[in-house]
XYZ file of C-alpha atoms in Angstrom:
536
model
C 91.425 5.254 24.321
C 88.264 3.117 24.379
C 86.119 6.219 23.844
C 88.171 7.248 20.837
C 87.929 3.772 19.301
C 84.134 3.736 19.835
C 83.788 7.130 18.192
C 85.931 5.988 15.286
C 83.807 2.862 14.943
C 80.577 4.867 14.895
C 82.005 7.194 12.210
C 83.063 4.184 10.175
C 79.562 2.658 10.448
C 77.998 5.953 9.427
C 80.285 6.166 6.375
C 79.363 2.617 5.337
C 75.680 3.418 5.755
C 75.965 6.446 3.453
C 77.839 4.407 0.831
C 75.137 1.718 0.971
C 72.395 4.285 0.464
C 74.213 5.791 -2.513
C 74.570 2.309 -4.026
C 70.895 1.638 -3.522
C 69.970 4.906 -5.220
C 72.106 3.959 -8.179
C 70.554 0.455 -8.299
C 73.843 -1.327 -7.481
C 72.627 -2.720 -4.128
C 69.377 -4.455 -3.105
C 66.697 -2.267 -1.548
C 66.084 -2.422 2.169
C 62.770 -3.855 3.374
C 60.980 -3.342 6.652
C 59.476 -5.955 8.985
C 56.380 -6.407 6.793
C 58.472 -7.057 3.664
C 57.786 -3.637 2.092
C 60.552 -1.651 0.415
C 61.734 1.352 2.417
C 61.999 4.691 0.623
C 65.556 5.963 1.169
C 64.415 9.604 0.937
C 62.206 9.232 4.023
C 63.834 8.570 7.399
C 62.551 5.142 8.444
C 64.591 4.487 11.558
C 65.198 5.938 14.967
C 68.536 6.287 16.705
C 67.105 5.144 20.071
C 63.875 3.124 20.248
C 61.748 3.075 23.439
C 62.629 0.373 25.903
C 59.158 -1.229 25.896
C 59.391 -2.200 22.199
C 62.104 -4.763 22.678
C 63.292 -3.971 19.177
C 66.515 -5.500 17.933
C 67.053 -2.532 15.655
C 65.583 0.997 15.348
C 62.172 1.237 13.593
C 58.923 3.184 13.555
C 56.867 0.235 14.712
C 55.789 2.093 17.868
C 53.972 4.669 15.692
C 51.820 2.008 14.062
C 48.946 0.091 15.638
C 50.982 -3.013 16.459
C 48.504 -4.236 19.118
C 45.700 -5.167 16.760
C 42.798 -6.944 18.454
C 41.075 -9.486 16.173
C 37.919 -9.255 18.314
C 37.066 -5.794 17.035
C 33.896 -5.694 14.928
C 31.880 -3.200 12.917
C 28.540 -4.952 13.291
C 25.543 -3.402 15.049
C 22.611 -4.403 17.193
C 19.916 -6.655 15.743
C 17.001 -4.343 16.391
C 13.739 -5.920 17.442
C 15.154 -9.468 17.594
C 13.619 -11.897 20.090
C 15.340 -14.989 21.473
C 12.876 -16.797 23.762
C 9.118 -16.806 24.356
C 8.170 -17.957 27.846
C 4.805 -19.508 28.759
C 4.667 -18.371 32.365
C 6.226 -15.769 34.615
C 9.802 -16.401 35.784
C 11.406 -15.164 38.939
C 13.476 -12.011 38.367
C 11.644 -11.037 35.170
C 9.946 -7.719 34.482
C 6.815 -7.381 36.611
C 4.976 -5.539 33.837
C 5.583 -7.605 30.658
C 7.392 -10.723 31.951
C 10.642 -10.438 29.930
C 13.884 -11.468 31.611
C 16.095 -8.978 29.793
C 15.010 -5.855 31.684
C 13.354 -4.769 34.916
C 10.201 -2.808 35.679
C 11.884 0.609 35.557
C 13.355 0.108 32.083
C 10.261 -1.593 30.563
C 9.158 0.082 27.338
C 5.766 -1.673 27.082
C 2.492 -0.047 27.999
C 1.938 -0.144 31.774
C -0.617 -2.842 32.416
C -3.403 -2.597 34.965
C -2.200 -5.901 36.399
C 1.298 -6.935 35.424
C 2.396 -10.264 34.057
C 3.741 -11.190 37.491
C 0.198 -11.408 38.871
C -1.817 -12.410 35.779
C 0.772 -14.880 34.381
C -0.606 -14.094 30.886
C 0.694 -12.420 27.724
C 4.347 -12.892 28.612
C 6.553 -10.745 26.380
C 9.488 -12.459 24.609
C 13.054 -11.828 25.734
C 15.038 -9.304 23.716
C 18.357 -10.120 22.140
C 21.110 -8.481 24.215
C 24.379 -7.878 22.386
C 27.660 -6.269 23.375
C 30.244 -5.130 20.845
C 33.875 -4.158 21.206
C 34.237 -1.572 18.478
C 37.570 -0.478 17.098
C 38.716 3.084 16.570
C 36.767 3.572 13.333
C 33.704 1.771 14.602
C 33.374 4.037 17.629
C 33.500 7.143 15.443
C 31.365 5.867 12.556
C 28.214 7.980 12.684
C 26.479 5.741 10.107
C 27.170 2.470 11.914
C 23.896 0.522 12.120
C 22.063 2.788 9.679
C 19.433 1.034 7.557
C 19.716 2.336 4.009
C 16.196 1.146 3.150
C 14.715 3.862 5.378
C 15.933 6.484 2.912
C 13.159 5.331 0.565
C 10.689 7.208 2.780
C 12.573 10.449 2.179
C 12.505 9.835 -1.566
C 8.761 9.109 -1.477
C 8.101 12.322 0.434
C 10.020 14.432 -2.069
C 8.346 12.688 -5.005
C 4.928 13.376 -3.501
C 5.866 17.028 -3.063
C 7.039 17.312 -6.679
C 3.892 15.596 -7.925
C 1.696 17.996 -5.932
C 3.649 20.967 -7.340
C 3.230 19.755 -10.924
C -0.464 19.153 -10.369
C -0.924 22.625 -8.894
C 0.909 24.309 -11.784
C -1.181 22.392 -14.297
C -4.402 23.477 -12.590
C -3.269 27.087 -12.594
C -2.512 26.936 -16.326
C -5.920 25.421 -17.042
C -7.629 28.152 -15.008
C -5.773 30.843 -16.935
C -6.772 29.282 -20.240
C -10.436 29.104 -19.188
C -10.441 32.737 -18.068
C -8.777 33.769 -21.305
C -11.335 31.879 -23.427
C -14.333 33.159 -21.464
C -13.278 36.805 -21.503
C -13.988 37.825 -25.065
C -14.773 35.352 -27.800
C -14.840 37.958 -30.546
C -11.785 39.948 -29.558
C -8.610 40.041 -31.541
C -6.108 37.251 -30.900
C -3.109 37.875 -28.748
C -0.208 39.442 -30.581
C 3.124 37.745 -31.105
C 4.795 39.959 -28.519
C 2.361 38.868 -25.820
C 2.963 35.247 -26.783
C 6.675 35.780 -26.396
C 6.083 37.346 -22.992
C 4.020 34.335 -21.951
C 6.782 32.025 -23.118
C 9.285 34.002 -21.098
C 7.043 33.731 -18.037
C 6.784 29.994 -18.501
C 10.564 29.777 -18.848
C 10.979 31.817 -15.665
C 8.615 29.461 -13.895
C 10.661 26.535 -15.124
C 13.838 28.233 -13.917
C 12.306 28.792 -10.475
C 11.295 25.160 -10.332
C 14.779 24.071 -11.348
C 16.225 26.121 -8.504
C 14.059 24.240 -6.072
C 15.114 20.981 -7.644
C 18.706 21.709 -6.638
C 20.174 22.226 -10.095
C 23.716 23.486 -10.004
C 24.303 27.110 -10.901
C 27.686 28.431 -12.068
C 28.378 32.167 -12.314
C 30.882 32.966 -15.030
C 32.422 36.295 -16.069
C 32.394 37.087 -19.768
C 35.200 39.186 -21.353
C 35.797 41.238 -18.249
C 38.835 42.059 -16.225
C 37.787 42.684 -12.676
C 34.188 43.614 -13.467
C 31.561 44.088 -16.140
C 28.782 41.901 -17.479
C 28.378 38.385 -16.231
C 26.671 35.359 -17.709
C 24.978 32.412 -16.099
C 25.865 28.905 -17.167
C 23.547 26.171 -15.913
C 24.609 22.583 -15.613
C 21.445 20.486 -15.649
C 23.100 17.334 -14.344
C 21.957 16.499 -10.836
C 25.012 16.097 -8.614
C 23.364 13.352 -6.590
C 23.232 11.027 -9.617
C 25.946 8.434 -9.989
C 28.462 9.327 -12.689
C 28.277 7.331 -15.916
C 31.755 5.879 -15.557
C 30.948 4.559 -12.070
C 27.917 2.488 -13.082
C 30.090 -0.359 -14.323
C 33.745 -0.517 -13.256
C 34.625 -3.252 -15.726
C 37.297 -1.990 -18.136
C 35.699 -3.954 -20.998
C 32.269 -2.378 -20.527
C 30.850 0.625 -22.395
C 33.443 3.222 -23.455
C 33.337 6.603 -21.721
C 34.745 9.613 -23.554
C 36.024 12.053 -20.923
C 36.333 14.926 -23.364
C 32.683 14.950 -24.437
C 31.455 13.204 -21.252
C 29.501 10.740 -23.369
C 28.890 7.014 -23.043
C 26.906 5.817 -26.036
C 26.533 2.149 -25.138
C 24.574 0.743 -22.204
C 26.931 0.245 -19.235
C 24.614 -2.380 -17.685
C 23.106 -4.382 -20.550
C 22.207 -7.404 -18.395
C 20.393 -5.455 -15.637
C 16.618 -5.248 -15.265
C 15.248 -2.493 -17.579
C 12.689 -1.459 -14.944
C 15.442 -0.665 -12.442
C 17.805 1.211 -14.773
C 17.622 4.974 -15.051
C 20.433 5.266 -17.609
C 20.791 3.102 -20.737
C 23.494 4.992 -22.569
C 23.408 8.133 -24.699
C 22.006 6.175 -27.631
C 18.664 5.987 -25.856
C 18.191 9.701 -26.496
C 18.661 9.099 -30.218
C 15.912 6.485 -30.253
C 13.246 8.318 -28.242
C 11.459 11.652 -28.014
C 11.984 14.387 -30.592
C 15.168 12.761 -31.870
C 13.051 10.284 -33.859
C 10.997 13.118 -35.363
C 14.166 14.944 -36.389
C 15.502 11.712 -37.880
C 12.300 11.223 -39.920
C 12.547 14.854 -41.080
C 16.092 14.286 -42.345
C 15.114 11.085 -44.139
C 12.161 12.815 -45.798
C 14.426 15.666 -46.971
C 16.950 13.194 -48.462
C 14.281 11.174 -50.259
C 12.565 14.299 -51.595
C 15.900 15.622 -52.881
C 16.572 12.288 -54.610
C 13.172 12.505 -56.309
C 13.962 15.919 -57.798
C 12.565 18.434 -55.291
C 14.676 21.490 -54.439
C 14.951 20.903 -50.682
C 17.923 21.011 -48.337
C 17.723 20.415 -44.591
C 20.735 22.506 -43.602
C 20.244 25.337 -46.120
C 16.488 25.838 -45.576
C 15.353 23.978 -42.428
C 12.038 25.876 -42.152
C 11.100 24.993 -45.717
C 11.992 21.324 -45.126
C 9.898 21.198 -41.969
C 6.901 22.823 -43.684
C 7.061 20.371 -46.594
C 7.287 17.466 -44.140
C 4.160 18.678 -42.299
C 2.254 18.995 -45.582
C 3.429 15.520 -46.550
C 2.071 14.038 -43.301
C -1.302 15.780 -43.741
C -1.676 14.533 -47.313
C -0.628 11.022 -46.284
C -3.203 10.969 -43.473
C -5.969 12.136 -45.818
C -5.074 9.470 -48.363
C -5.029 6.819 -45.655
C -8.446 7.817 -44.313
C -9.888 7.943 -47.843
C -8.654 4.425 -48.552
C -10.150 3.221 -45.278
C -13.542 4.756 -46.070
C -13.539 3.173 -49.525
C -12.880 -0.278 -48.040
C -15.573 0.197 -45.403
C -18.146 1.276 -47.984
C -17.414 -1.799 -50.062
C -17.111 -4.482 -47.371
C -18.776 -2.873 -44.324
C -17.500 -2.328 -40.803
C -17.916 -5.159 -38.330
C -16.921 -2.904 -35.400
C -19.684 -0.352 -36.001
C -22.618 0.013 -33.661
C -25.183 -0.651 -36.406
C -27.143 -3.908 -36.343
C -25.900 -6.608 -38.642
C -28.364 -8.242 -41.019
C -29.919 -11.547 -40.031
C -28.293 -13.252 -42.997
C -24.887 -12.639 -41.442
C -25.905 -13.396 -37.865
C -27.694 -16.718 -38.565
C -25.787 -17.703 -41.670
C -22.954 -19.388 -39.802
C -22.563 -23.075 -40.533
C -20.000 -25.830 -40.848
C -20.852 -26.524 -44.475
C -17.902 -27.008 -46.831
C -18.385 -25.987 -50.460
C -15.986 -26.736 -53.300
C -15.783 -24.564 -56.439
C -14.071 -25.011 -59.789
C -11.998 -22.440 -61.659
C -15.088 -20.930 -63.256
C -16.774 -20.437 -59.885
C -19.319 -23.248 -60.216
C -20.193 -25.300 -57.147
C -18.889 -28.848 -57.353
C -19.725 -30.186 -53.900
C -21.469 -28.933 -50.772
C -24.799 -27.483 -51.943
C -26.869 -29.765 -49.670
C -28.042 -28.044 -46.509
C -26.435 -29.226 -43.289
C -28.288 -29.018 -40.024
C -26.576 -26.832 -37.414
C -25.142 -28.807 -34.538
C -25.331 -27.952 -30.851
C -22.773 -28.578 -28.167
C -25.482 -30.131 -25.947
C -26.806 -33.681 -26.321
C -30.220 -33.766 -27.970
C -32.964 -36.419 -27.894
C -31.216 -38.363 -25.124
C -33.699 -39.737 -22.538
C -32.537 -41.108 -19.198
C -34.201 -43.081 -16.397
C -37.152 -44.245 -18.537
C -38.274 -40.660 -19.287
C -39.965 -39.902 -22.608
C -39.199 -36.175 -22.513
C -36.088 -34.158 -21.755
C -35.354 -32.128 -18.650
C -36.814 -28.653 -18.893
C -39.895 -29.612 -20.875
C -42.228 -28.749 -17.972
C -42.463 -25.647 -15.725
C -44.521 -24.978 -12.612
C -44.116 -22.757 -9.558
C -40.709 -21.503 -10.737
C -39.379 -25.055 -11.054
C -38.233 -27.001 -14.114
C -39.050 -30.660 -14.591
C -40.031 -33.517 -16.892
C -43.310 -33.231 -18.799
C -43.887 -36.999 -18.889
C -44.162 -37.406 -15.090
C -44.079 -33.793 -13.845
C -41.189 -34.394 -11.494
C -38.880 -31.534 -10.547
C -35.920 -33.681 -9.420
C -33.227 -33.717 -12.118
C -32.087 -37.353 -12.123
C -35.315 -38.950 -10.798
C -36.853 -42.112 -12.252
C -39.935 -41.639 -14.421
C -43.261 -42.624 -12.769
C -45.497 -41.825 -15.734
C -49.204 -40.982 -15.422
C -49.466 -42.835 -12.095
C -47.023 -40.446 -10.549
C -48.979 -37.473 -11.878
C -52.229 -38.805 -10.330
C -50.565 -39.532 -7.011
C -49.061 -36.035 -6.877
C -52.459 -34.441 -7.611
C -54.179 -36.566 -4.935
C -51.586 -35.589 -2.347
C -52.028 -31.918 -3.211
C -55.847 -32.161 -2.889
C -55.549 -33.955 0.449
C -53.232 -31.261 1.784
C -55.662 -28.525 0.738
C -58.572 -30.357 2.453
C -56.594 -30.748 5.685
C -55.709 -27.062 5.717
C -59.372 -26.068 5.189
C -60.626 -28.415 7.940
C -58.072 -27.108 10.381
C -59.066 -23.526 9.659
C -62.768 -24.348 10.222
C -62.158 -26.076 13.583
C -60.275 -23.146 15.004
C -62.646 -20.954 17.092
C -62.101 -17.471 18.396
C -61.006 -17.441 22.102
C -63.695 -16.368 24.571
C -63.310 -12.909 26.111
C -62.434 -13.263 29.803
C -64.437 -11.199 32.263
C -62.390 -8.761 34.229
C -62.574 -9.575 37.919
C -60.833 -7.754 40.686
C -59.163 -10.465 42.684
C -57.733 -10.123 46.099
C -54.011 -9.456 46.260
C -53.385 -10.292 49.932
C -51.996 -13.541 51.265
C -50.464 -16.433 49.468
C -53.310 -18.967 49.424
C -56.152 -17.011 47.841
C -58.854 -18.831 45.858
C -58.976 -18.019 42.162
C -62.718 -17.214 42.178
C -62.518 -14.723 45.058
C -64.088 -11.340 44.162
C -64.090 -8.267 46.399
C -67.134 -6.083 46.880
C -66.379 -2.415 46.239
C -68.834 -1.086 48.871
C -67.677 -3.437 51.589
C -64.075 -2.594 50.715
C -64.784 1.162 51.106
C -66.409 0.560 54.527
C -63.475 -1.571 55.610
C -61.046 1.204 54.629
C -63.018 3.725 56.759
C -62.995 1.372 59.762
C -59.250 0.858 59.317
C -58.666 4.644 59.364
C -60.739 5.055 62.577
C -58.861 2.203 64.179
C -55.515 3.793 63.406
C -56.645 7.167 64.830
C -57.692 5.468 68.071
C -54.335 3.746 68.311
C -52.564 7.087 68.002
C -54.683 8.777 70.669
C -55.675 6.409 73.487
C -58.035 9.004 74.996
C -60.518 8.420 72.203
C -60.618 4.691 72.853
C -63.788 3.607 74.653
C -63.791 1.817 77.971
C -65.661 -1.259 76.882
C -64.035 -2.517 73.677
C -65.317 -5.509 71.788
C -63.307 -7.137 69.075
C -64.678 -9.353 66.310
C -62.457 -12.292 65.500
C -64.073 -12.912 62.137
C -62.114 -11.136 59.371
C -63.670 -10.753 55.954
C -61.797 -10.589 52.663
C -62.574 -6.867 52.297
C -61.189 -6.108 55.792
C -58.048 -8.075 55.019
C -57.557 -6.153 51.774
C -58.088 -2.828 53.586
C -55.491 -3.837 56.211
C -53.011 -4.705 53.509
C -53.589 -1.397 51.687
C -53.161 0.650 54.897
C -50.226 -1.292 56.259
C -46.915 0.611 56.380
C -43.977 -1.194 54.822
C -40.730 -0.130 56.456
C -38.759 -0.945 53.315
C -40.932 1.299 51.170
C -39.016 4.492 50.209
C -42.366 6.366 49.857
C -43.679 5.422 53.311
C -43.221 8.979 54.633
C -45.592 10.364 52.013
C -48.506 8.045 52.911
C -51.427 9.679 54.725
C-alpha cells in the first residue's frame, strides 16, 4: 500500500512539474533560476534525477560538471627573466663554487667556467637569480604563448624589411643595367616599336606579379560562366590579411563610420593618435595624395576651360582634356620663367655666383634719409661715420696705444711699451730700454758659455788587466810578456797531465807578475761555463 502511495505521489509531482513548465513557457509563471541566479532554459534539461553522493546537493543540478573547486591562487604570470635579487660581497657557504650565487650549484651553473672559482678567489661574486614558482591553472598550463615577449617580433619585421629593401635595390640595378646596355648598343638605330614597348610593360607587370606572390598577397581562383569546366579568371585581392581591419582600429561606436557594403571608412578612425605611428588615416587620405590630386586638378581645369568658352569635356573626351592640360602647364611654366628673367635683368640676382659691385658691398650704413612727395631729400644728406661693435680709442692701464698695435715674434702687444701681456701696466720707454738690455745680456751670456766649452780630450786606449778585484787603474799589460806567460802556462798544464815529463828537481818562483796572472785567468777552466768542453 505504501509503495502504491509513493508511486502515486511521484506521478502527481511529475504532473505538477509539467504544468509549471507549460505555464513558464506561456509567461504565466516566473522563470526558474539556478544557483548563480541565471535563468534556466526550459528546453534544455538542467537537472539530474540522482546527484552523486559527494556533492551534498539538496536538489538535483549539474554543478558537478562545472569547475566548482576554483582555486584563487592560480595565476597566468611568467618568470621574470634575468632578474637579480641580491649582490653578495664575499663567498657564502653553500653557494656555487664557480660564480658564487646561492640559487644554484656548480653542476647547474651557466657562467663560463673560471680557472679559479669564486669559492677560492672570493672575487667577482655573481648576483643571486630570482627564483619563482607558479601554480598555473588549466589554461595557463596549455598556453603556448605564456611568457612570450611581443617586442621580440620586431626583429622578424626588421629582417623581412631588409630583405624587401635588398630585393628592390637589386631590381632597380638590373633595370639601370638594361637601360645602359640599350643606350650603348646603337645610338643611330630606329627606336623601339610600340609592340616591343607593350611587351616590356607586360614583362614589368609579370615581375610585379611575381613580387606580389612573394609578398603573400591573397589569390582567389574564380570560374567565369562555366558549368563544371571551361575558362577561369583570376581575381586578386591586394589587401594584406595580416593588417588589422578598418573597423577594428577603433571600437567606439561614435568613431568613424564604416560602410560594410563598400568596405570604406572615409574618416580617420584614430584622429588623436600620433601621425608617425598611424598606417591608416581613412580613405580620404587617398583623395588628398598621389595621383588623385593630379586628377582633381585636371577636372578643375576642364570645368574652368568650359566656363571660358572652350569646347572641352572631361568625360566625353578625356584624352583631349589631358592634352590641353599638359599644354596649359607648359605655357604657364614658360610665362613664369620669362617673368622671372625680366625681374632679374632689371633688379639683379643676389643669389648668383657673380661678384657684387663695391658700391653695394660697402654702401651699407645706418643713415636715415627723408624724402618729400616729389622725391627731394629733406633730411639725412650728411655723411654718417660707420660704427663698429668694438670699443675704439679706449686706453687702459696708462697705455697710449691700443692692444694689437705692435707685433714681434708671432706675438701681439702694445706699441707704447712693447709688452705682450694683455692687461699689463704701461712702463713706457723705460720698459723698452730694460727689455732690450735684458735681451743683450742674455745673448752675451750664451756667447760666453759657448766659448768656454772645450772639446773633450781623446782618451788613449789601454789594455787593462781583467783579473782580480783590486787592480790599479794605471796597470798596463805587455803583449810580449803576456804571450810568454801563456806558453809557460800551456807547458805547465801538459806536465800536470803527464807526470813522467816532470823533472826531478823542480823549482818554483813565488813571484807572480801581472802577465802571468792574466795568462792563468785566461787558461783557467770554469766549471759553470757551458763551452768548457770546447776549450783546447
